[in-house]
mmCIF file of C-alpha atoms and ligand atoms in Angstrom:
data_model
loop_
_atom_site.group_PDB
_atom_site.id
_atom_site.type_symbol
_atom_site.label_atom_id
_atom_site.label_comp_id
_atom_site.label_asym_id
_atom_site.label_seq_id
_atom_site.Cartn_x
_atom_site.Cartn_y
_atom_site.Cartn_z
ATOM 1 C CA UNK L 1 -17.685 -28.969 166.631
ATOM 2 C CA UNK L 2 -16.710 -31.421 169.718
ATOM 3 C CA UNK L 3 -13.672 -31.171 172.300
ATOM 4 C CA UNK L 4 -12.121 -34.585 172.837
ATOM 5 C CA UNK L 5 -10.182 -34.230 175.841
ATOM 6 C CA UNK L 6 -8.459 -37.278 178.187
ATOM 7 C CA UNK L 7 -5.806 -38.059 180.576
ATOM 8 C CA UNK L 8 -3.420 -40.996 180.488
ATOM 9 C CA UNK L 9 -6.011 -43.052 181.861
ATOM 10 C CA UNK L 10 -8.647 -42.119 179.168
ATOM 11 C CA UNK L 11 -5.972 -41.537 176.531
ATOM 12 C CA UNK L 12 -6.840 -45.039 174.702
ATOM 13 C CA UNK L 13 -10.289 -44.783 174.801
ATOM 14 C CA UNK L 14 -10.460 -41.594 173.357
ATOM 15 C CA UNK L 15 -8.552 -42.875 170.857
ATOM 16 C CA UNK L 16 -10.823 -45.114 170.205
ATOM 17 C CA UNK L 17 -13.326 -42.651 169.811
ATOM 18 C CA UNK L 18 -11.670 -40.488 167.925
ATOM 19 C CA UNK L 19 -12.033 -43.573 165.164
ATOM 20 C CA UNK L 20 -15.647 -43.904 165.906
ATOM 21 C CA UNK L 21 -15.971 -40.245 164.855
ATOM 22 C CA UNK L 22 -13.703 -40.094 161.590
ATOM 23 C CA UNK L 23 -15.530 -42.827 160.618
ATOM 24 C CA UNK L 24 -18.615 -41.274 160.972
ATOM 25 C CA UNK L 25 -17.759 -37.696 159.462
ATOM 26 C CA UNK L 26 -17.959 -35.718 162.828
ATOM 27 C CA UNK L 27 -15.482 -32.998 163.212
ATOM 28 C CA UNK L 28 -13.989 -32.554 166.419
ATOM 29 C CA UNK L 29 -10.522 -30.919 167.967
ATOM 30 C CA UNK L 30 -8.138 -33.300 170.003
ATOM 31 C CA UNK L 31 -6.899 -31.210 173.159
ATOM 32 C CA UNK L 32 -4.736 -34.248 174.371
ATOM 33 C CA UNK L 33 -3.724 -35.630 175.883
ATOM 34 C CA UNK L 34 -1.379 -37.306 173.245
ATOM 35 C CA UNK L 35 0.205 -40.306 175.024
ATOM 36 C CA UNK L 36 -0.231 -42.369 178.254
ATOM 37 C CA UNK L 37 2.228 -40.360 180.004
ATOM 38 C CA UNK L 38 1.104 -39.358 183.494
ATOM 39 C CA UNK L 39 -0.662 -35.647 183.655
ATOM 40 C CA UNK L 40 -3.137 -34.243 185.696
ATOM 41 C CA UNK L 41 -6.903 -34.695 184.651
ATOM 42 C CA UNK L 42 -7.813 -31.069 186.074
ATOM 43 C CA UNK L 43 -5.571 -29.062 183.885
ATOM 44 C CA UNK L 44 -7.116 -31.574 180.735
ATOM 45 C CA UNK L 45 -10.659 -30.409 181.872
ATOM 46 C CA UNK L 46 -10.155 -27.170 181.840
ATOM 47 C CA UNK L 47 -8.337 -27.163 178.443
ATOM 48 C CA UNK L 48 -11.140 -28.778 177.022
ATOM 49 C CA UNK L 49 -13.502 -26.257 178.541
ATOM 50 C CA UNK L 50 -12.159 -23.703 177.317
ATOM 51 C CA UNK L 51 -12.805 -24.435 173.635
ATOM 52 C CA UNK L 52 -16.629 -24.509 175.091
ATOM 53 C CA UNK L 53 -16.878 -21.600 176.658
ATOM 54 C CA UNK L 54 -14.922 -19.822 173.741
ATOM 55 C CA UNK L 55 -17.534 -20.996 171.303
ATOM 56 C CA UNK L 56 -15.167 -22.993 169.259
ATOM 57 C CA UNK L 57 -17.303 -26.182 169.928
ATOM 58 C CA UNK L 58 -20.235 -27.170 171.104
ATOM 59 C CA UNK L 59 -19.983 -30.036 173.242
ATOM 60 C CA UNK L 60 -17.084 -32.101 174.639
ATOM 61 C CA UNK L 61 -16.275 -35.852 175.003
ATOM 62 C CA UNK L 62 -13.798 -36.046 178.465
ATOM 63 C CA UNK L 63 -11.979 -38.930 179.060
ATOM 64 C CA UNK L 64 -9.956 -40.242 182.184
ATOM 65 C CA UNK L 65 -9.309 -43.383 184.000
ATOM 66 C CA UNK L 66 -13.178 -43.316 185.629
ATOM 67 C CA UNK L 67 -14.529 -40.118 183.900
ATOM 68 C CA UNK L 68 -15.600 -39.813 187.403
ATOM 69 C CA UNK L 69 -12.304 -36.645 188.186
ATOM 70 C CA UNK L 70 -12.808 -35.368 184.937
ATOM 71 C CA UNK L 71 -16.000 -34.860 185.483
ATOM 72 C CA UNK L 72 -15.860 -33.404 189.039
ATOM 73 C CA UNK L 73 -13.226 -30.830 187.128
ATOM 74 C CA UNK L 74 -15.237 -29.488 184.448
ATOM 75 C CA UNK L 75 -18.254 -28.826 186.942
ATOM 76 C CA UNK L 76 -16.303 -26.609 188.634
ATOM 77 C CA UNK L 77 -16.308 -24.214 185.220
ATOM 78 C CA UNK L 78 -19.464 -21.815 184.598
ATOM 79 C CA UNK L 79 -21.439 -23.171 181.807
ATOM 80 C CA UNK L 80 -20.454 -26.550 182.061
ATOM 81 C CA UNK L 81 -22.649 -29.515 182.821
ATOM 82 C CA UNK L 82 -20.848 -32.471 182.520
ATOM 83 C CA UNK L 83 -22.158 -35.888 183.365
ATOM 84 C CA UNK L 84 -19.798 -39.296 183.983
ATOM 85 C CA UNK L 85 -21.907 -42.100 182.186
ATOM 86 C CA UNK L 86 -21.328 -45.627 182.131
ATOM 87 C CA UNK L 87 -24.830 -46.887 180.362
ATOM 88 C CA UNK L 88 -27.457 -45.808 177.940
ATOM 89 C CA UNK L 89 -29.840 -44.484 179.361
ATOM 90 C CA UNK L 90 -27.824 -41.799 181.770
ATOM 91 C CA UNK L 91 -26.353 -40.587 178.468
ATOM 92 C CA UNK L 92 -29.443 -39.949 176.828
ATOM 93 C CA UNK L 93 -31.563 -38.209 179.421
ATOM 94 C CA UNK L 94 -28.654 -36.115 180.496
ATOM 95 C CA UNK L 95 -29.273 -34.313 176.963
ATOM 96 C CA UNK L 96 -32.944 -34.571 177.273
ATOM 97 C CA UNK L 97 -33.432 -33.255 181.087
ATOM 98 C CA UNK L 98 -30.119 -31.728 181.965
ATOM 99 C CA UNK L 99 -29.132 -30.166 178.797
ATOM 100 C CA UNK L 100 -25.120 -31.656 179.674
ATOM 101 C CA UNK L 101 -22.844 -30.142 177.059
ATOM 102 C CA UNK L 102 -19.980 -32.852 178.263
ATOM 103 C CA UNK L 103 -20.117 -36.789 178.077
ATOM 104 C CA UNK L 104 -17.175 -37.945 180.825
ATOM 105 C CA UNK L 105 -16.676 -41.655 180.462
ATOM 106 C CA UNK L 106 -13.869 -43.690 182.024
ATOM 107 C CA UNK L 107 -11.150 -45.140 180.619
ATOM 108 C CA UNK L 108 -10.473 -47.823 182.878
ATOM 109 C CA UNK L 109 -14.617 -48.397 183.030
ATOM 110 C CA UNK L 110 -16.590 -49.110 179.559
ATOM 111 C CA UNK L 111 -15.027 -51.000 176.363
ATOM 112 C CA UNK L 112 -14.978 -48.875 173.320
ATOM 113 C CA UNK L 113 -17.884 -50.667 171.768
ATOM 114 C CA UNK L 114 -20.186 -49.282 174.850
ATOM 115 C CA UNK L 115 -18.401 -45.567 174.956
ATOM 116 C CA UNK L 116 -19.362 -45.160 170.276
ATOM 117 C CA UNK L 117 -22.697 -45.835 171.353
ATOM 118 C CA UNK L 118 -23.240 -43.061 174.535
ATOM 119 C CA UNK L 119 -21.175 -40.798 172.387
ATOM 120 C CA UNK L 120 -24.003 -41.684 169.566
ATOM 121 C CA UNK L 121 -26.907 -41.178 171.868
ATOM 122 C CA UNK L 122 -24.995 -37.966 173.759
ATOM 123 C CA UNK L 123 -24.930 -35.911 170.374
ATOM 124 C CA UNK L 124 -27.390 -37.096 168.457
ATOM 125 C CA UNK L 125 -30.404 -36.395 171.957
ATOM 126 C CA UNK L 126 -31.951 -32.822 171.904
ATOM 127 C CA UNK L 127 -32.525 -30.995 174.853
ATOM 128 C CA UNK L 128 -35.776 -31.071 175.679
ATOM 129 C CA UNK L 129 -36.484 -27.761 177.118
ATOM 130 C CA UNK L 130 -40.191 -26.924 178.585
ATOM 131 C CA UNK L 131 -40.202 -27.794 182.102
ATOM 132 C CA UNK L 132 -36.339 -29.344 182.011
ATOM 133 C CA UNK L 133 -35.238 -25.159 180.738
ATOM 134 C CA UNK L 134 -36.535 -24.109 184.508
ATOM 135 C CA UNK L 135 -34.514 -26.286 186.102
ATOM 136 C CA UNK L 136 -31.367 -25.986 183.917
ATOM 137 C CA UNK L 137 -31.813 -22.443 184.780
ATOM 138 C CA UNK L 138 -31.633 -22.655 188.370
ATOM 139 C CA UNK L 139 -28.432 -24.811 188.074
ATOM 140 C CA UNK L 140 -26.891 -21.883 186.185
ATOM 141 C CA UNK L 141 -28.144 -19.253 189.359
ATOM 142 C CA UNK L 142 -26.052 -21.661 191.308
ATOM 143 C CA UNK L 143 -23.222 -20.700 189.536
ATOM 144 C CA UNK L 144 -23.358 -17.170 191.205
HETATM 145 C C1 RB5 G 1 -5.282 -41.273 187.114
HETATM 146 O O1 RB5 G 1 -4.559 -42.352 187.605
HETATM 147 C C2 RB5 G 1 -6.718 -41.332 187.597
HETATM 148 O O2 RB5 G 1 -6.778 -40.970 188.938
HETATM 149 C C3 RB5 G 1 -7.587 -40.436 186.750
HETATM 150 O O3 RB5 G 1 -7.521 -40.834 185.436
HETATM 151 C C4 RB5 G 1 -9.062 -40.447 187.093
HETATM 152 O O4 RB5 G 1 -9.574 -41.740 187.160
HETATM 153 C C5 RB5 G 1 -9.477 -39.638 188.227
HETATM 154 O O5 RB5 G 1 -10.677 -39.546 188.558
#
């Protein structure tokens, strides 16, 4: 299960996505926010973390005007790693080395065509463990 959660400046694009997904069968839970009216990205980050670290879902898809506050936001929560991607490659090797468990794009950054296609890359890249499990390790000590 994914967490789609946005501001008012990532509210359309995750609209957007939200589309990409239905059309593609993946289930996911819409935390808001539900309109462009103004609210504050760290309140929608930790909302959406929440349904992580609860175990409801997996991994989440953030959303605000850069991706870049959102992101900052959800780092701040244990057992997050969130990464703020704007190409391809970023969003694939941050499941393959860094084992992120949230995609943060920008609203006011990449079209929707670009955003489907890191979202498609994001969940569909296994972490790949080995010598990348050490070092996702020793960002969770940093946690303490
Ligand atoms: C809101 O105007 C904007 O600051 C927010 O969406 C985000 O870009 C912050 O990083």
């Amino acid at each position: 299960m994914i967490v789609l959660a946005a501001d008012h400046g990532g509210y359309n694009l995750k609209e957007e996505v939200k589309k990409h997904l239905e059309k593609n069968g993946v289930e996911f839970i819409d935390i808001g926010t539900h309109s462009t009216d103004s609210v504050d990205y760290p309140d929608i980050a930790k909302a959406g973390c929440d349904k992580i670290i609860n175990g409801e879902c997996d991994k989440g898809l953030f959303f605000c005007g850069t991706g870049v506050g959102i992101s900052i936001a959800a780092n701040k929560v244990k057992g997050i790693r969130a990464c703020c991607c704007s190409d391809h490659f970023s969003a694939k090797y941050t499941r393959l080395h860094n084992d992120a468990n949230v995609l943060c794009m920008g609203g006011r950054v990449v079209g929707a065509g670009v955003a489907c296609e890191l979202v498609d890359l994001f969940l569909n890249t296994e972490f790949e463990g080995g010598r990348h499990a050490n070092r996702v390790n020793k960002i969770t000590e940093l946690e303490k």
